[in-house]
Tab-separated table of C-alpha atoms in Angstrom:
chain	number	residue	atom	x	y	z
A	1	MET	CA	-5.809	4.901	-16.686
A	2	SER	CA	-2.601	2.127	-16.473
A	3	ASP	CA	-2.803	0.523	-13.186
A	4	LEU	CA	-5.049	-1.381	-11.360
A	5	ASN	CA	-6.138	-2.272	-7.793
A	6	ILE	CA	-8.858	-5.659	-8.061
A	7	ALA	CA	-9.804	-6.256	-3.841
A	8	VAL	CA	-9.890	-10.319	-4.194
A	9	LEU	CA	-12.962	-11.921	-1.199
A	10	VAL	CA	-12.381	-15.756	-1.143
A	11	GLY	CA	-15.959	-16.962	0.599
A	12	SER	CA	-14.156	-20.051	2.086
A	13	LEU	CA	-11.317	-19.637	5.135
A	14	ARG	CA	-10.768	-23.929	4.745
A	15	LYS	CA	-6.680	-24.461	4.955
A	16	ASP	CA	-7.139	-26.431	1.287
A	17	SER	CA	-9.630	-23.917	-0.322
A	18	PHE	CA	-9.848	-24.920	-3.876
A	19	ASN	CA	-10.752	-21.031	-4.178
A	20	ARG	CA	-8.381	-19.689	-2.800
A	21	LYS	CA	-6.002	-21.712	-4.988
A	22	LEU	CA	-7.433	-20.593	-7.779
A	23	ALA	CA	-7.430	-16.359	-6.126
A	24	ASP	CA	-4.062	-16.970	-5.552
A	25	ALA	CA	-3.442	-17.917	-9.661
A	26	LEU	CA	-4.966	-15.713	-11.024
A	27	PRO	CA	-2.451	-12.672	-11.270
A	28	ALA	CA	0.074	-14.965	-13.232
A	29	LEU	CA	-2.719	-14.509	-15.873
A	30	ALA	CA	-2.893	-10.642	-15.803
A	31	ALA	CA	-1.482	-7.976	-17.479
A	32	ASP	CA	1.576	-6.321	-15.900
A	33	GLY	CA	0.325	-3.111	-13.702
A	34	VAL	CA	-2.909	-5.342	-12.785
A	35	ARG	CA	-1.992	-6.555	-8.624
A	36	PHE	CA	-4.540	-8.585	-7.116
A	37	GLU	CA	-4.841	-7.716	-2.789
A	38	VAL	CA	-6.815	-10.292	-0.914
A	39	GLN	CA	-8.586	-8.796	1.694
A	40	ARG	CA	-8.086	-10.853	5.471
A	41	ILE	CA	-11.973	-11.464	5.873
A	42	ASP	CA	-11.254	-14.187	7.942
A	43	ASP	CA	-10.946	-11.687	11.256
A	44	LEU	CA	-14.522	-10.408	11.004
A	45	PRO	CA	-17.246	-10.211	13.690
A	46	LEU	CA	-20.288	-11.068	13.180
A	47	TYR	CA	-21.616	-7.521	11.791
A	48	ASN	CA	-23.740	-6.558	14.485
A	49	GLN	CA	-25.200	-2.818	13.401
A	50	ASP	CA	-25.170	-1.794	16.521
A	51	ASP	CA	-21.302	-1.649	15.992
A	52	ASP	CA	-22.125	1.333	12.831
A	53	ALA	CA	-20.787	4.049	14.837
A	54	LYS	CA	-17.704	2.620	15.918
A	55	PRO	CA	-16.737	-0.623	13.439
A	56	PRO	CA	-14.113	-2.720	14.473
A	57	GLU	CA	-10.433	-2.049	13.171
A	58	ALA	CA	-11.185	-5.378	11.659
A	59	ALA	CA	-13.710	-3.697	9.453
A	60	ARG	CA	-12.779	-0.319	8.373
A	61	ARG	CA	-9.793	-2.203	7.158
A	62	LEU	CA	-11.745	-3.714	4.542
A	63	LYS	CA	-14.504	-0.817	4.252
A	64	GLN	CA	-10.738	1.586	3.356
A	65	ALA	CA	-8.817	-1.858	1.239
A	66	ILE	CA	-12.683	-1.772	-0.887
A	67	THR	CA	-12.824	1.862	-1.028
A	68	SER	CA	-9.005	2.465	-2.803
A	69	ALA	CA	-9.725	-0.552	-5.144
A	70	ASP	CA	-10.862	0.091	-8.921
A	71	GLY	CA	-12.728	-3.424	-8.393
A	72	VAL	CA	-13.886	-5.802	-6.954
A	73	LEU	CA	-13.519	-9.799	-7.927
A	74	PHE	CA	-15.097	-12.200	-5.269
A	75	VAL	CA	-13.975	-15.961	-5.440
A	76	THR	CA	-16.452	-17.600	-3.745
A	77	PRO	CA	-17.858	-22.160	-2.956
A	78	GLU	CA	-20.926	-22.890	-2.811
A	79	TYR	CA	-22.539	-23.708	1.015
A	80	ASN	CA	-26.609	-25.026	0.859
A	81	ARG	CA	-26.574	-23.424	-3.150
A	82	SER	CA	-25.360	-20.047	-1.260
A	83	VAL	CA	-22.643	-17.808	-0.843
A	84	PRO	CA	-20.908	-18.680	2.508
A	85	GLY	CA	-22.063	-16.816	5.713
A	86	VAL	CA	-18.134	-15.896	5.862
A	87	LEU	CA	-18.868	-13.937	2.405
A	88	LYS	CA	-22.043	-12.900	3.186
A	89	ASN	CA	-20.968	-10.855	6.392
A	90	ALA	CA	-17.589	-10.300	4.744
A	91	ILE	CA	-20.013	-8.341	2.095
A	92	ASP	CA	-22.298	-6.546	5.705
A	93	HIS	CA	-20.125	-5.004	6.782
A	94	ALA	CA	-18.042	-3.051	3.908
A	95	SER	CA	-21.861	-1.258	2.826
A	96	ARG	CA	-22.990	-0.352	6.292
A	97	PRO	CA	-24.196	1.903	7.594
A	98	TYR	CA	-26.531	2.268	4.856
A	99	GLY	CA	-25.394	5.373	2.164
A	100	GLN	CA	-21.572	4.803	3.226
A	101	SER	CA	-21.495	1.693	1.008
A	102	ALA	CA	-17.771	0.977	-0.173
A	103	PHE	CA	-19.044	-1.267	-3.176
A	104	ALA	CA	-21.085	1.067	-4.717
A	105	GLY	CA	-20.191	1.559	-8.388
A	106	LYS	CA	-17.476	-0.617	-8.133
A	107	PRO	CA	-16.744	-2.821	-11.033
A	108	ALA	CA	-17.330	-6.803	-9.935
A	109	GLY	CA	-16.567	-9.628	-10.757
A	110	ILE	CA	-17.384	-13.319	-9.424
A	111	LEU	CA	-15.971	-16.726	-10.101
A	112	GLY	CA	-15.958	-19.879	-8.665
A	113	VAL	CA	-14.503	-23.651	-7.836
A	114	SER	CA	-16.554	-26.480	-6.396
A	115	ILE	CA	-16.173	-30.337	-6.885
A	116	GLY	CA	-20.254	-30.129	-7.664
A	117	ALA	CA	-21.360	-30.952	-10.709
A	118	ILE	CA	-23.186	-27.628	-11.599
A	119	GLY	CA	-19.598	-25.517	-9.549
A	120	THR	CA	-20.445	-22.324	-8.338
A	121	ALA	CA	-23.673	-21.488	-10.044
A	122	CYS	CA	-26.150	-20.671	-7.147
A	123	ALA	CA	-24.460	-18.991	-4.656
A	124	GLN	CA	-22.697	-16.464	-7.903
A	125	GLN	CA	-26.705	-15.996	-8.889
A	126	HIS	CA	-27.233	-15.607	-5.278
A	127	LEU	CA	-24.046	-12.521	-5.152
A	128	ARG	CA	-25.322	-10.853	-8.308
A	129	THR	CA	-28.377	-10.168	-6.713
A	130	ILE	CA	-27.027	-8.962	-3.308
A	131	LEU	CA	-24.384	-6.992	-5.724
A	132	ALA	CA	-27.171	-5.745	-7.513
A	133	TYR	CA	-28.656	-3.745	-4.250
A	134	LEU	CA	-25.240	-2.493	-3.812
A	135	ASP	CA	-24.443	-1.029	-7.157
A	136	MET	CA	-21.496	-2.968	-8.446
A	137	PRO	CA	-21.652	-3.427	-12.348
A	138	THR	CA	-21.379	-6.983	-12.005
A	139	LEU	CA	-19.333	-8.460	-15.678
A	140	GLY	CA	-22.237	-10.719	-16.753
A	141	GLN	CA	-20.159	-12.993	-19.041
A	142	PRO	CA	-18.317	-15.756	-19.744
A	143	GLU	CA	-19.989	-16.905	-16.655
A	144	MET	CA	-17.026	-19.030	-15.129
A	145	PHE	CA	-18.172	-22.046	-13.393
A	146	LEU	CA	-14.875	-24.064	-12.407
A	147	ALA	CA	-14.953	-28.216	-11.388
A	148	ALA	CA	-11.743	-28.201	-9.145
A	149	ASN	CA	-11.061	-32.020	-10.355
A	150	LYS	CA	-9.930	-29.936	-14.226
A	151	VAL	CA	-9.385	-26.440	-13.367
A	152	LEU	CA	-6.426	-26.351	-10.238
A	153	GLU	CA	-2.948	-28.761	-10.909
A	154	ASP	CA	-2.280	-30.299	-6.959
A	155	ASP	CA	0.873	-27.704	-6.664
A	156	GLY	CA	-2.107	-25.100	-6.837
A	157	GLY	CA	-1.596	-23.410	-10.216
A	158	ILE	CA	-4.776	-23.485	-12.670
A	159	ALA	CA	-4.084	-26.344	-15.562
A	160	SER	CA	-2.956	-26.229	-18.822
A	161	GLY	CA	-6.615	-27.294	-19.642
A	162	SER	CA	-8.418	-24.344	-18.434
A	163	ARG	CA	-5.597	-22.359	-18.661
A	164	ASP	CA	-6.683	-20.320	-21.753
A	165	PHE	CA	-10.609	-20.110	-20.576
A	166	ILE	CA	-9.496	-18.722	-18.019
A	167	GLN	CA	-7.402	-16.180	-19.371
A	168	GLY	CA	-9.804	-15.492	-21.734
A	169	TRP	CA	-12.168	-14.201	-18.705
A	170	LEU	CA	-9.352	-12.720	-16.696
A	171	ASP	CA	-9.097	-10.634	-19.987
A	172	ALA	CA	-12.744	-10.153	-19.925
A	173	TYR	CA	-13.335	-8.564	-16.938
A	174	ILE	CA	-9.706	-6.963	-16.790
A	175	GLY	CA	-11.447	-4.441	-19.723
A	176	PHE	CA	-15.400	-4.623	-18.255
A	177	VAL	CA	-12.351	-2.701	-14.697
A	178	ARG	CA	-11.814	-0.517	-17.428
A	179	LYS	CA	-14.327	0.626	-19.062
A	180	HIS	CA	-16.384	0.820	-15.683
A	181	ALA	CA	-13.524	1.716	-12.394
A	182	GLY	CA	-14.021	6.161	-12.138
């Protein structure tokens, strides 16, 4: 398998989101043939099981993008020591109805940027629990808890002092996807 398509879910809707900036900077570090496609989640209505028989178009679009991807990358902040509601809502849409999850078997990677001292450690741990239930093999090491003031340049690029660390993580994740992708 030479080309890889990675669906990216960013857990922040904020215009100047650190996590969106990181997601946007990753393709510059990726090997040729690896494509990252950030998926839109801001237009998803709240998940409602009553809509399972006829999901909204935005949910169908997201589910199809994940189904077509070789792997899924979660780039998320931490809100109140957990994952943001918008990310959980997207996961619920793409994993339902029961037995029809788009995530099953997709290799996952998790990283996040925060201004907080522990980065996004709690959100990532909660997300790992969710992904385990969804039957997603998830890269365990290296872990990636990033401090925004050390990782991102003002222009949104990755700071030189963090580039090697992030490159190592990205290389490990791409290798993990190649190993686990169908």
